[in-house]
CSV table of C-alpha atoms (C1' of nucleotides) in Angstrom, one decimal:
chain,number,residue,atom,x,y,z
L,25,MET,CA,-38.5,1.0,-3.1
L,26,LYS,CA,-38.1,-0.5,0.3
L,27,GLU,CA,-35.6,-2.9,-1.1
L,28,LEU,CA,-33.3,-0.2,-2.4
L,29,ILE,CA,-33.5,1.8,0.9
L,30,ASN,CA,-32.7,-1.2,3.0
L,31,TYR,CA,-29.8,-1.9,0.7
L,32,ILE,CA,-28.7,1.6,0.8
L,33,LEU,CA,-28.7,1.9,4.6
L,34,GLN,CA,-26.3,-1.0,5.0
L,35,PHE,CA,-23.7,1.3,4.1
L,36,GLY,CA,-24.5,4.4,6.0
L,37,GLN,CA,-27.0,6.5,8.0
L,38,LEU,CA,-29.6,8.8,6.2
L,39,ASP,CA,-32.3,10.7,7.6
L,40,LYS,CA,-35.8,10.7,6.3
L,41,GLN,CA,-35.3,13.7,4.2
L,42,GLN,CA,-32.1,12.6,2.5
L,43,ILE,CA,-34.0,9.2,1.9
L,44,ASP,CA,-36.8,11.3,0.3
L,45,LEU,CA,-33.9,13.1,-2.0
L,46,VAL,CA,-32.6,9.6,-3.0
L,47,MET,CA,-36.1,8.3,-4.0
L,48,ASN,CA,-36.8,11.5,-6.0
L,49,ASN,CA,-33.9,10.9,-8.1
L,50,VAL,CA,-34.7,7.3,-9.1
L,51,VAL,CA,-37.1,5.9,-11.7
L,52,GLU,CA,-38.7,2.4,-11.4
L,53,SER,CA,-38.2,0.3,-14.5
L,54,SER,CA,-38.3,-3.3,-15.8
L,55,LEU,CA,-36.7,-5.4,-18.6
L,56,HIS,CA,-37.9,-8.6,-20.2
L,57,LYS,CA,-35.9,-11.6,-20.4
L,58,GLY,CA,-33.5,-10.9,-23.3
L,59,GLU,CA,-33.3,-7.0,-23.2
L,60,HIS,CA,-30.4,-5.1,-22.4
L,61,PHE,CA,-29.5,-2.8,-19.5
L,62,SER,CA,-26.5,-1.6,-21.4
L,63,GLU,CA,-24.6,-2.4,-24.5
L,64,ALA,CA,-21.1,-2.9,-25.8
L,65,GLY,CA,-20.2,0.2,-28.2
L,66,LYS,CA,-22.5,2.6,-26.3
L,67,VAL,CA,-21.5,4.7,-23.3
L,68,PRO,CA,-23.6,3.7,-20.2
L,69,LYS,CA,-25.7,6.3,-19.0
L,70,GLN,CA,-27.3,4.7,-15.8
L,71,VAL,CA,-26.7,2.8,-12.7
L,72,GLY,CA,-29.2,0.1,-11.9
L,73,PHE,CA,-30.4,-1.8,-8.6
L,74,ILE,CA,-32.1,-5.1,-9.2
L,75,VAL,CA,-35.2,-5.4,-7.3
L,76,ASP,CA,-36.0,-8.9,-8.6
L,77,GLY,CA,-34.4,-11.0,-11.6
L,78,VAL,CA,-30.9,-11.7,-12.7
L,79,ILE,CA,-28.7,-9.9,-15.4
L,80,ARG,CA,-25.7,-11.6,-17.2
L,81,GLY,CA,-22.6,-9.8,-18.4
L,82,TYR,CA,-21.2,-11.0,-21.7
L,83,TYR,CA,-19.1,-10.1,-24.5
L,84,HIS,CA,-18.4,-11.2,-28.2
L,85,HIS,CA,-15.1,-13.1,-28.6
L,86,ASN,CA,-13.1,-12.6,-31.8
L,87,ASN,CA,-14.9,-15.7,-33.5
L,88,GLY,CA,-18.3,-14.0,-32.6
L,89,GLU,CA,-19.0,-16.5,-29.7
L,90,GLU,CA,-20.9,-15.0,-27.0
L,91,ILE,CA,-18.9,-15.3,-23.6
L,92,THR,CA,-20.8,-14.9,-20.4
L,93,ARG,CA,-18.6,-13.4,-17.6
L,94,CYS,CA,-20.6,-12.9,-14.5
L,95,PHE,CA,-24.2,-13.1,-13.3
L,96,ILE,CA,-25.8,-10.4,-10.8
L,97,SER,CA,-28.9,-11.0,-9.2
L,98,GLU,CA,-31.4,-9.0,-6.8
L,99,ASN,CA,-30.2,-6.6,-4.3
L,100,SER,CA,-27.2,-5.7,-6.2
L,101,LEU,CA,-26.1,-2.7,-8.1
L,102,VAL,CA,-25.7,-3.2,-11.8
L,103,ALA,CA,-23.6,-0.9,-14.0
L,104,ASP,CA,-20.4,-0.8,-16.3
L,105,TYR,CA,-19.3,1.5,-13.6
L,106,VAL,CA,-15.8,2.4,-14.9
L,107,ASN,CA,-17.2,3.4,-18.2
L,108,PHE,CA,-20.2,5.0,-16.8
L,109,GLU,CA,-17.9,7.3,-14.6
L,110,ALA,CA,-15.3,8.0,-17.3
L,111,ASN,CA,-17.8,8.5,-20.2
L,112,THR,CA,-16.4,6.0,-22.3
L,113,VAL,CA,-17.6,3.2,-24.6
L,114,SER,CA,-18.6,-0.1,-23.0
L,115,ALA,CA,-17.0,-3.3,-23.9
L,116,GLU,CA,-19.6,-5.6,-22.6
L,117,TYR,CA,-23.3,-6.3,-22.6
L,118,LEU,CA,-25.4,-6.4,-19.5
L,119,GLN,CA,-28.7,-8.3,-20.5
L,120,ALA,CA,-31.6,-9.6,-18.3
L,121,CYS,CA,-31.6,-13.3,-18.3
L,122,THR,CA,-34.8,-13.4,-16.5
L,123,ASP,CA,-37.7,-10.7,-16.3
L,124,CYS,CA,-36.5,-8.0,-14.2
L,125,ARG,CA,-37.6,-5.1,-11.9
L,126,LEU,CA,-35.1,-2.5,-11.6
L,127,ILE,CA,-34.6,1.1,-9.9
L,128,ILE,CA,-32.7,3.2,-12.1
L,129,PHE,CA,-30.4,6.1,-11.3
L,130,PRO,CA,-30.1,8.2,-14.6
L,131,LYS,CA,-26.5,9.7,-14.7
L,132,ASP,CA,-27.6,13.2,-14.0
L,133,ASN,CA,-29.4,12.0,-11.0
L,134,TRP,CA,-26.6,9.9,-9.7
L,135,GLU,CA,-24.2,13.0,-9.9
L,136,GLU,CA,-26.9,15.3,-8.2
L,137,LEU,CA,-27.1,13.1,-5.3
L,138,SER,CA,-23.3,13.7,-4.5
L,139,ARG,CA,-24.1,17.5,-4.4
L,140,ALA,CA,-27.4,17.1,-2.5
L,141,VAL,CA,-27.0,14.4,0.2
L,142,ALA,CA,-24.2,14.8,2.6
L,143,GLY,CA,-22.5,11.3,3.0
L,144,TRP,CA,-23.8,10.2,-0.2
L,145,ASP,CA,-20.2,9.8,-1.7
L,146,ASN,CA,-19.3,7.7,1.3
L,147,ILE,CA,-22.3,5.3,0.7
L,148,LYS,CA,-21.7,5.4,-3.0
L,149,ASN,CA,-18.1,4.3,-3.1
L,150,LYS,CA,-19.1,1.4,-0.6
L,151,MET,CA,-21.8,0.3,-3.0
L,152,VAL,CA,-19.6,0.6,-6.0
L,153,GLN,CA,-16.9,-1.4,-4.6
L,154,ILE,CA,-19.2,-4.2,-3.9
L,155,CYS,CA,-20.6,-4.0,-7.5
L,156,MET,CA,-17.2,-4.1,-9.0
L,157,TYR,CA,-16.3,-6.9,-6.7
L,158,GLN,CA,-19.0,-9.0,-7.7
L,159,LYS,CA,-18.3,-8.6,-11.3
L,160,SER,CA,-14.6,-9.5,-10.8
L,161,ARG,CA,-15.4,-12.5,-8.8
L,162,LYS,CA,-13.3,-15.5,-9.7
L,163,GLY,CA,-14.9,-17.4,-12.6
L,164,PRO,CA,-14.9,-21.1,-13.5
L,165,VAL,CA,-11.3,-22.8,-12.9
L,166,ILE,CA,-10.0,-23.4,-16.4
L,167,SER,CA,-8.0,-26.5,-15.5
L,168,GLN,CA,-11.0,-28.3,-14.0
L,169,ASP,CA,-13.1,-30.7,-16.2
L,170,ALA,CA,-16.7,-29.4,-17.1
L,171,THR,CA,-18.3,-31.6,-14.2
L,172,THR,CA,-16.3,-30.0,-11.7
L,173,ARG,CA,-16.9,-26.5,-12.9
L,174,TYR,CA,-20.6,-27.1,-12.8
L,175,ARG,CA,-20.6,-28.7,-9.2
L,176,GLU,CA,-18.6,-25.5,-8.1
L,177,PHE,CA,-21.0,-23.3,-10.0
L,178,MET,CA,-23.9,-24.9,-8.0
L,179,GLU,CA,-22.0,-24.2,-4.7
L,180,ASN,CA,-21.4,-20.7,-5.4
L,181,TYR,CA,-24.8,-19.8,-7.0
L,182,PRO,CA,-27.2,-22.1,-5.9
L,183,SER,CA,-30.0,-19.7,-6.4
L,184,LEU,CA,-29.4,-19.3,-10.2
L,185,ILE,CA,-29.6,-22.9,-11.3
L,186,ASN,CA,-33.2,-23.2,-11.7
L,187,ARG,CA,-33.8,-19.4,-12.8
L,188,VAL,CA,-31.1,-19.0,-15.6
L,189,PRO,CA,-31.6,-20.7,-19.0
L,190,LEU,CA,-29.0,-23.6,-19.3
L,191,ALA,CA,-27.5,-21.9,-22.4
L,192,TYR,CA,-26.1,-19.0,-20.2
L,193,ILE,CA,-24.7,-21.4,-17.6
L,194,ALA,CA,-23.2,-23.3,-20.3
L,195,SER,CA,-21.6,-20.2,-21.6
L,196,TYR,CA,-20.2,-19.2,-18.5
L,197,LEU,CA,-18.8,-22.6,-17.9
L,198,GLY,CA,-17.3,-22.8,-21.2
L,199,VAL,CA,-19.1,-26.0,-22.3
L,200,THR,CA,-21.8,-26.7,-24.9
L,201,GLN,CA,-25.3,-26.9,-23.7
L,202,GLN,CA,-25.4,-30.4,-24.7
L,203,SER,CA,-22.6,-31.3,-22.8
L,204,LEU,CA,-23.8,-29.5,-19.7
L,205,SER,CA,-27.0,-31.3,-20.1
L,206,ARG,CA,-25.2,-34.7,-20.2
L,207,ILE,CA,-23.2,-33.6,-17.1
L,208,ARG,CA,-26.5,-33.0,-15.2
L,209,ARG,CA,-28.0,-36.3,-16.1
L,210,ASN,CA,-24.7,-38.1,-14.9
L,211,ILE,CA,-24.4,-36.2,-11.6
L,212,ARG,CA,-27.5,-37.7,-10.1
U,15,MET,CA,17.8,3.1,-12.5
U,16,LYS,CA,17.5,4.7,-16.0
U,17,GLU,CA,14.6,2.3,-16.9
U,18,LEU,CA,12.6,3.3,-13.7
U,19,ILE,CA,13.0,7.0,-14.3
U,20,ASN,CA,12.0,6.8,-18.0
U,21,TYR,CA,9.0,4.7,-16.9
U,22,ILE,CA,7.9,7.3,-14.1
U,23,LEU,CA,8.3,10.2,-16.6
U,24,GLN,CA,6.0,8.8,-18.9
U,25,PHE,CA,3.4,9.6,-16.5
U,26,GLY,CA,4.2,13.2,-15.5
U,27,GLN,CA,7.1,15.8,-15.1
U,28,LEU,CA,9.6,15.8,-12.4
U,29,ASP,CA,12.8,17.9,-11.9
U,30,LYS,CA,16.1,16.7,-11.1
U,31,GLN,CA,15.7,17.3,-7.4
U,32,GLN,CA,12.7,15.4,-7.3
U,33,ILE,CA,14.0,12.6,-9.4
U,34,ASP,CA,16.7,12.3,-6.7
U,35,LEU,CA,14.1,12.1,-3.9
U,36,VAL,CA,12.5,9.2,-5.7
U,37,MET,CA,16.0,7.5,-6.3
U,38,ASN,CA,16.8,7.9,-2.6
U,39,ASN,CA,13.8,6.2,-1.6
U,40,VAL,CA,14.3,2.8,-3.5
U,41,VAL,CA,16.4,-0.3,-3.2
U,42,GLU,CA,18.0,-2.3,-6.0
U,43,SER,CA,17.2,-5.8,-5.5
U,44,SER,CA,16.9,-9.4,-7.3
U,45,LEU,CA,15.0,-12.4,-7.2
U,46,HIS,CA,16.2,-15.9,-8.3
U,47,LYS,CA,13.8,-18.0,-10.4
U,48,GLY,CA,11.4,-19.5,-8.0
U,49,GLU,CA,11.8,-16.9,-5.3
U,50,HIS,CA,8.7,-15.0,-4.2
U,51,PHE,CA,8.1,-11.1,-4.3
U,52,SER,CA,5.0,-11.5,-2.1
U,53,GLU,CA,3.3,-14.4,-0.6
U,54,ALA,CA,-0.4,-15.4,0.2
U,55,GLY,CA,-1.3,-15.2,3.8
U,56,LYS,CA,1.2,-12.1,4.5
U,57,VAL,CA,0.7,-8.4,4.2
U,58,PRO,CA,2.4,-7.0,1.3
U,59,LYS,CA,5.2,-4.3,2.3
U,60,GLN,CA,6.5,-3.2,-1.0
U,61,VAL,CA,6.1,-2.3,-4.5
U,62,GLY,CA,8.4,-3.5,-7.0
U,63,PHE,CA,9.6,-2.2,-10.9
U,64,ILE,CA,10.7,-5.0,-12.8
U,65,VAL,CA,14.0,-4.1,-14.6
U,66,ASP,CA,14.6,-7.3,-16.0
U,67,GLY,CA,12.7,-10.7,-15.7
U,68,VAL,CA,9.2,-12.1,-15.6
U,69,ILE,CA,7.1,-12.6,-12.5
U,70,ARG,CA,3.9,-14.6,-12.3
U,71,GLY,CA,0.8,-14.2,-10.0
U,72,TYR,CA,-0.8,-17.4,-8.8
U,73,TYR,CA,-2.9,-18.9,-6.1
U,74,HIS,CA,-3.8,-22.4,-4.6
U,75,HIS,CA,-7.1,-23.8,-5.6
U,76,ASN,CA,-9.2,-26.0,-3.1
U,77,ASN,CA,-7.7,-29.0,-4.3
U,78,GLY,CA,-4.3,-27.7,-3.9
U,79,GLU,CA,-3.6,-27.1,-7.4
U,80,GLU,CA,-1.4,-24.1,-8.4
U,81,ILE,CA,-3.5,-21.8,-10.8
U,82,THR,CA,-1.4,-19.1,-12.7
U,83,ARG,CA,-3.5,-15.9,-13.1
U,84,CYS,CA,-1.1,-13.6,-14.7
U,85,PHE,CA,2.3,-12.9,-15.9
U,86,ILE,CA,4.2,-9.6,-15.5
U,87,SER,CA,7.4,-8.6,-17.3
U,88,GLU,CA,10.0,-5.8,-17.6
U,89,ASN,CA,9.0,-2.2,-17.3
U,90,SER,CA,6.1,-2.8,-15.2
U,91,LEU,CA,5.3,-2.3,-11.6
U,92,VAL,CA,4.3,-5.3,-9.6
U,93,ALA,CA,2.5,-5.4,-6.4
U,94,ASP,CA,-0.5,-6.7,-4.8
U,95,TYR,CA,-1.5,-3.1,-4.4
U,96,VAL,CA,-5.0,-3.4,-3.0
U,97,ASN,CA,-3.7,-5.4,0.1
U,98,PHE,CA,-0.3,-3.3,0.1
U,99,GLU,CA,-2.6,-0.2,0.6
U,100,ALA,CA,-5.0,-1.7,2.9
U,101,ASN,CA,-2.5,-3.3,4.9
U,102,THR,CA,-4.5,-6.5,4.7
U,103,VAL,CA,-3.4,-10.2,3.8
U,104,SER,CA,-2.7,-11.2,0.3
U,105,ALA,CA,-4.5,-14.0,-1.3
U,106,GLU,CA,-2.0,-14.9,-4.0
U,107,TYR,CA,1.6,-15.3,-4.6
U,108,LEU,CA,3.9,-13.2,-6.8
U,109,GLN,CA,6.8,-15.4,-7.9
U,110,ALA,CA,9.9,-14.8,-10.0
U,111,CYS,CA,9.6,-17.3,-12.9
U,112,THR,CA,12.8,-16.2,-14.5
U,113,ASP,CA,15.8,-14.5,-12.5
U,114,CYS,CA,14.7,-11.0,-12.0
U,115,ARG,CA,16.3,-7.6,-11.4
U,116,LEU,CA,14.1,-5.3,-9.4
U,117,ILE,CA,13.9,-2.0,-8.0
U,118,ILE,CA,11.8,-1.7,-4.6
U,119,PHE,CA,9.9,0.9,-2.9
U,120,PRO,CA,9.5,-0.2,0.6
U,121,LYS,CA,6.2,0.9,2.0
U,122,ASP,CA,7.5,3.7,4.2
U,123,ASN,CA,9.3,5.2,1.4
U,124,TRP,CA,6.3,4.7,-0.8
U,125,GLU,CA,4.3,6.8,1.5
U,126,GLU,CA,7.2,9.4,2.2
U,127,LEU,CA,7.1,10.2,-1.6
U,128,SER,CA,3.6,11.4,-1.4
U,129,ARG,CA,4.6,13.9,1.1
U,130,ALA,CA,8.0,15.0,-0.4
U,131,VAL,CA,7.3,15.1,-4.0
U,132,ALA,CA,4.7,17.5,-5.2
U,133,GLY,CA,2.8,15.8,-8.1
U,134,TRP,CA,3.9,12.3,-7.1
U,135,ASP,CA,0.3,11.1,-6.1
U,136,ASN,CA,-0.9,11.9,-9.6
U,137,ILE,CA,2.0,9.9,-11.2
U,138,LYS,CA,1.5,7.2,-8.8
U,139,ASN,CA,-2.2,6.7,-9.5
U,140,LYS,CA,-1.6,6.4,-13.1
U,141,MET,CA,1.0,3.9,-12.7
U,142,VAL,CA,-0.9,1.9,-10.3
U,143,GLN,CA,-3.8,1.9,-12.6
U,144,ILE,CA,-1.6,0.4,-15.3
U,145,CYS,CA,-0.5,-2.1,-12.6
U,146,MET,CA,-3.7,-3.4,-11.9
U,147,TYR,CA,-5.1,-3.4,-15.5
U,148,GLN,CA,-2.3,-5.6,-16.4
U,149,LYS,CA,-3.1,-8.1,-13.7
U,150,SER,CA,-7.0,-8.0,-14.5
U,151,ARG,CA,-6.4,-8.4,-18.3
U,152,LYS,CA,-8.5,-11.1,-19.9
U,153,GLY,CA,-7.3,-14.5,-19.5
U,154,PRO,CA,-7.7,-17.4,-21.9
U,155,VAL,CA,-11.1,-18.1,-23.0
U,156,ILE,CA,-12.6,-21.1,-21.3
U,157,SER,CA,-14.7,-22.5,-24.2
U,158,GLN,CA,-11.9,-22.5,-26.5
U,159,ASP,CA,-9.9,-25.7,-26.8
U,160,ALA,CA,-6.3,-25.8,-25.8
U,161,THR,CA,-4.7,-25.3,-29.1
U,162,THR,CA,-6.6,-22.2,-29.6
U,163,ARG,CA,-5.8,-21.0,-26.1
U,164,TYR,CA,-1.9,-21.5,-26.8
U,165,ARG,CA,-2.3,-19.7,-30.2
U,166,GLU,CA,-3.8,-16.8,-28.6
U,167,PHE,CA,-1.3,-16.7,-25.9
U,168,MET,CA,1.5,-16.6,-28.3
U,169,GLU,CA,-0.3,-13.7,-30.0
U,170,ASN,CA,-0.8,-11.7,-26.8
U,171,TYR,CA,2.5,-12.5,-25.0
U,172,PRO,CA,4.9,-13.3,-27.9
U,173,SER,CA,8.0,-12.4,-25.6
U,174,LEU,CA,7.2,-14.9,-22.9
U,175,ILE,CA,7.1,-18.1,-24.8
U,176,ASN,CA,10.7,-18.8,-24.9
U,177,ARG,CA,11.5,-17.3,-21.4
U,178,VAL,CA,8.7,-19.0,-19.1
U,179,PRO,CA,8.9,-22.5,-18.1
U,180,LEU,CA,6.4,-24.5,-20.0
U,181,ALA,CA,4.7,-25.7,-16.8
U,182,TYR,CA,3.6,-22.3,-15.9
U,183,ILE,CA,2.2,-21.6,-19.2
U,184,ALA,CA,0.4,-24.7,-19.1
U,185,SER,CA,-0.9,-23.7,-15.7
U,186,TYR,CA,-2.0,-20.4,-17.2
U,187,LEU,CA,-3.7,-22.1,-20.0
U,188,GLY,CA,-5.3,-24.8,-17.8
U,189,VAL,CA,-3.9,-27.8,-19.3
U,190,THR,CA,-1.2,-30.4,-18.3
U,191,GLN,CA,2.2,-29.6,-19.5
U,192,GLN,CA,2.2,-33.1,-21.3
U,193,SER,CA,-0.9,-31.8,-23.4
U,194,LEU,CA,0.8,-28.5,-24.1
U,195,SER,CA,3.8,-30.2,-25.3
U,196,ARG,CA,1.8,-32.3,-27.6
U,197,ILE,CA,-0.2,-29.2,-28.7
U,198,ARG,CA,3.1,-27.4,-29.6
U,199,ARG,CA,4.3,-30.4,-31.4
U,200,ASN,CA,1.3,-30.6,-33.7
U,201,ILE,CA,1.1,-26.8,-34.4
U,202,ARG,CA,4.2,-26.9,-36.5
C,21,DC,C1',-56.6,-25.2,-25.0
C,22,DC,C1',-54.1,-25.7,-29.0
C,23,DA,C1',-50.3,-24.0,-31.9
C,24,DT,C1',-45.7,-22.2,-31.8
C,25,DT,C1',-41.5,-21.3,-30.1
C,26,DT,C1',-38.1,-22.1,-26.8
C,27,DT,C1',-35.5,-24.9,-23.8
C,28,DT,C1',-33.7,-29.1,-22.5
C,29,DT,C1',-32.4,-33.9,-23.2
C,30,DT,C1',-30.6,-37.8,-25.9
C,31,DA,C1',-27.8,-40.3,-29.0
C,32,DC,C1',-23.9,-41.3,-32.0
C,33,DC,C1',-19.5,-40.9,-33.5
C,34,DA,C1',-14.8,-38.1,-33.9
C,35,DA,C1',-11.6,-35.4,-31.7
C,36,DA,C1',-9.3,-33.4,-27.9
C,37,DT,C1',-7.4,-34.1,-23.3
C,38,DG,C1',-5.9,-36.2,-19.0
C,39,DG,C1',-3.4,-39.8,-16.4
C,40,DT,C1',0.6,-42.5,-16.0
C,41,DA,C1',5.1,-43.8,-17.0
C,42,DA,C1',9.4,-43.2,-18.9
C,43,DA,C1',13.0,-41.2,-22.1
C,44,DT,C1',15.3,-37.6,-23.5
C,45,DG,C1',17.3,-32.9,-23.4
C,46,DC,C1',19.0,-29.3,-21.1
C,47,DT,C1',21.4,-26.5,-17.1
C,48,DT,C1',23.7,-25.9,-13.3
C,49,DT,C1',27.2,-27.1,-9.9
C,50,DC,C1',31.1,-28.8,-8.1
D,21,DG,C1',33.2,-32.6,-17.8
D,22,DA,C1',30.5,-35.7,-15.0
D,23,DA,C1',26.6,-36.0,-11.8
D,24,DA,C1',22.5,-34.3,-10.4
D,25,DG,C1',18.6,-31.8,-10.9
D,26,DC,C1',15.1,-29.7,-13.9
D,27,DA,C1',12.3,-29.2,-18.2
D,28,DT,C1',10.3,-31.0,-22.0
D,29,DT,C1',8.8,-34.5,-25.1
D,30,DT,C1',6.7,-39.1,-26.2
D,31,DA,C1',3.7,-42.8,-26.1
D,32,DC,C1',-0.3,-45.6,-24.9
D,33,DC,C1',-5.1,-45.7,-23.6
D,34,DA,C1',-9.2,-44.2,-20.8
D,35,DT,C1',-12.2,-40.5,-20.3
D,36,DT,C1',-14.2,-36.3,-21.6
D,37,DT,C1',-16.1,-33.2,-24.6
D,38,DG,C1',-17.6,-31.3,-29.2
D,39,DG,C1',-20.4,-31.6,-33.4
D,40,DT,C1',-24.6,-32.8,-35.6
D,41,DA,C1',-29.0,-34.0,-35.7
D,42,DA,C1',-33.2,-35.2,-33.8
D,43,DA,C1',-36.7,-35.9,-30.2
D,44,DA,C1',-38.9,-34.6,-26.0
D,45,DA,C1',-40.4,-31.3,-22.7
D,46,DA,C1',-41.7,-27.0,-21.2
D,47,DA,C1',-43.0,-22.2,-21.6
D,48,DT,C1',-45.5,-18.8,-24.3
D,49,DG,C1',-49.0,-16.4,-27.0
D,50,DG,C1',-53.1,-16.2,-29.0
DNA sequence: CCATTTTTTTACCAAATGGTAAATGCTTTC
DNA sequence: GAAAGCATTTACCATTTGGTAAAAAAATGG
């Protein structure tokens, strides 16, 4: 819980009683590698905070291929927030790509906090903006060759290289995992 | 002006007097192919409506290469709205890729309308959402080969193929224009 | 600790793409 | 309508990447 409180207090002040209110509206939870936080075709019902682990966002393209769009790691909110807010059906999956420890805000509690905690909305909006910004972060540059895309990935996400299965990184970079493996060999 | 009025009235009702107020706060304008609507490094000061023509959004990548991120064509708003609203410096260029006829809302007038026209904010928010959605629309899929990316581009933007210089489409698709030219030959 | 499963690496060949250079075609302008 | 400036196509070859199959390495579960 400490991690979540520290995270929240980055965005605004809360007194002890308010912090307790927040804590009373969350649930600790976990996901094993491969399990889903939310799924395409369903209406998302929760906002999560990643205490430990990495979650990826992906969708199925026409041909059925999985396209990885982003990675989200610890000390971040995770949610398909637009559809969470609008009660609409999600178009993408959010899946644990390592085992994850999470703190969950169920939808009712998330809304309750807006009523119960003065200043919560201000904090909330800032957190959500950061959350959406991370998901929209520029992906790999399509005109660059795979080697360059991998190099830039290492610069932008150095902490992921040794934690996330190669197949997901390959999917994010738009290459087969065989090609990515070859690229890694040739880089050294 | 008719085009703009029709566009606006899609999103809400306005009476004749209110329409006049809107018209009094815009300026007709035009851009030649190659000229910029707004530029990276500057604070955007206007919202535009494209009466005729196509504008592209692009930015410079590390290595100096131009990356085309989106195309916007007639009957759409065009703006770097986040930075327009926040008075912050833009990170991308918006450039006419054909000659364009535009209707411009200078920033002061745009804000004036919120005060002068009841219901304007409601209409405005809907228009801006659509504008931002169009810019965020999913780009070409990085894992597909260039031929497939071009095929899907033709499906998604059939009206652009014969209007926009090939070099810009190539930049959007992440291939050299020579490769794109060859792809076009082989497709027929 | 061994068996099983998952993940990563290798290898080989075919196909796609980039780099470079040049030719052709198309517009614009005077 | 000729000249100049853009835009598009072609060609050739080197390099990169994908497809397929299999081996090796690492992680997982009894």
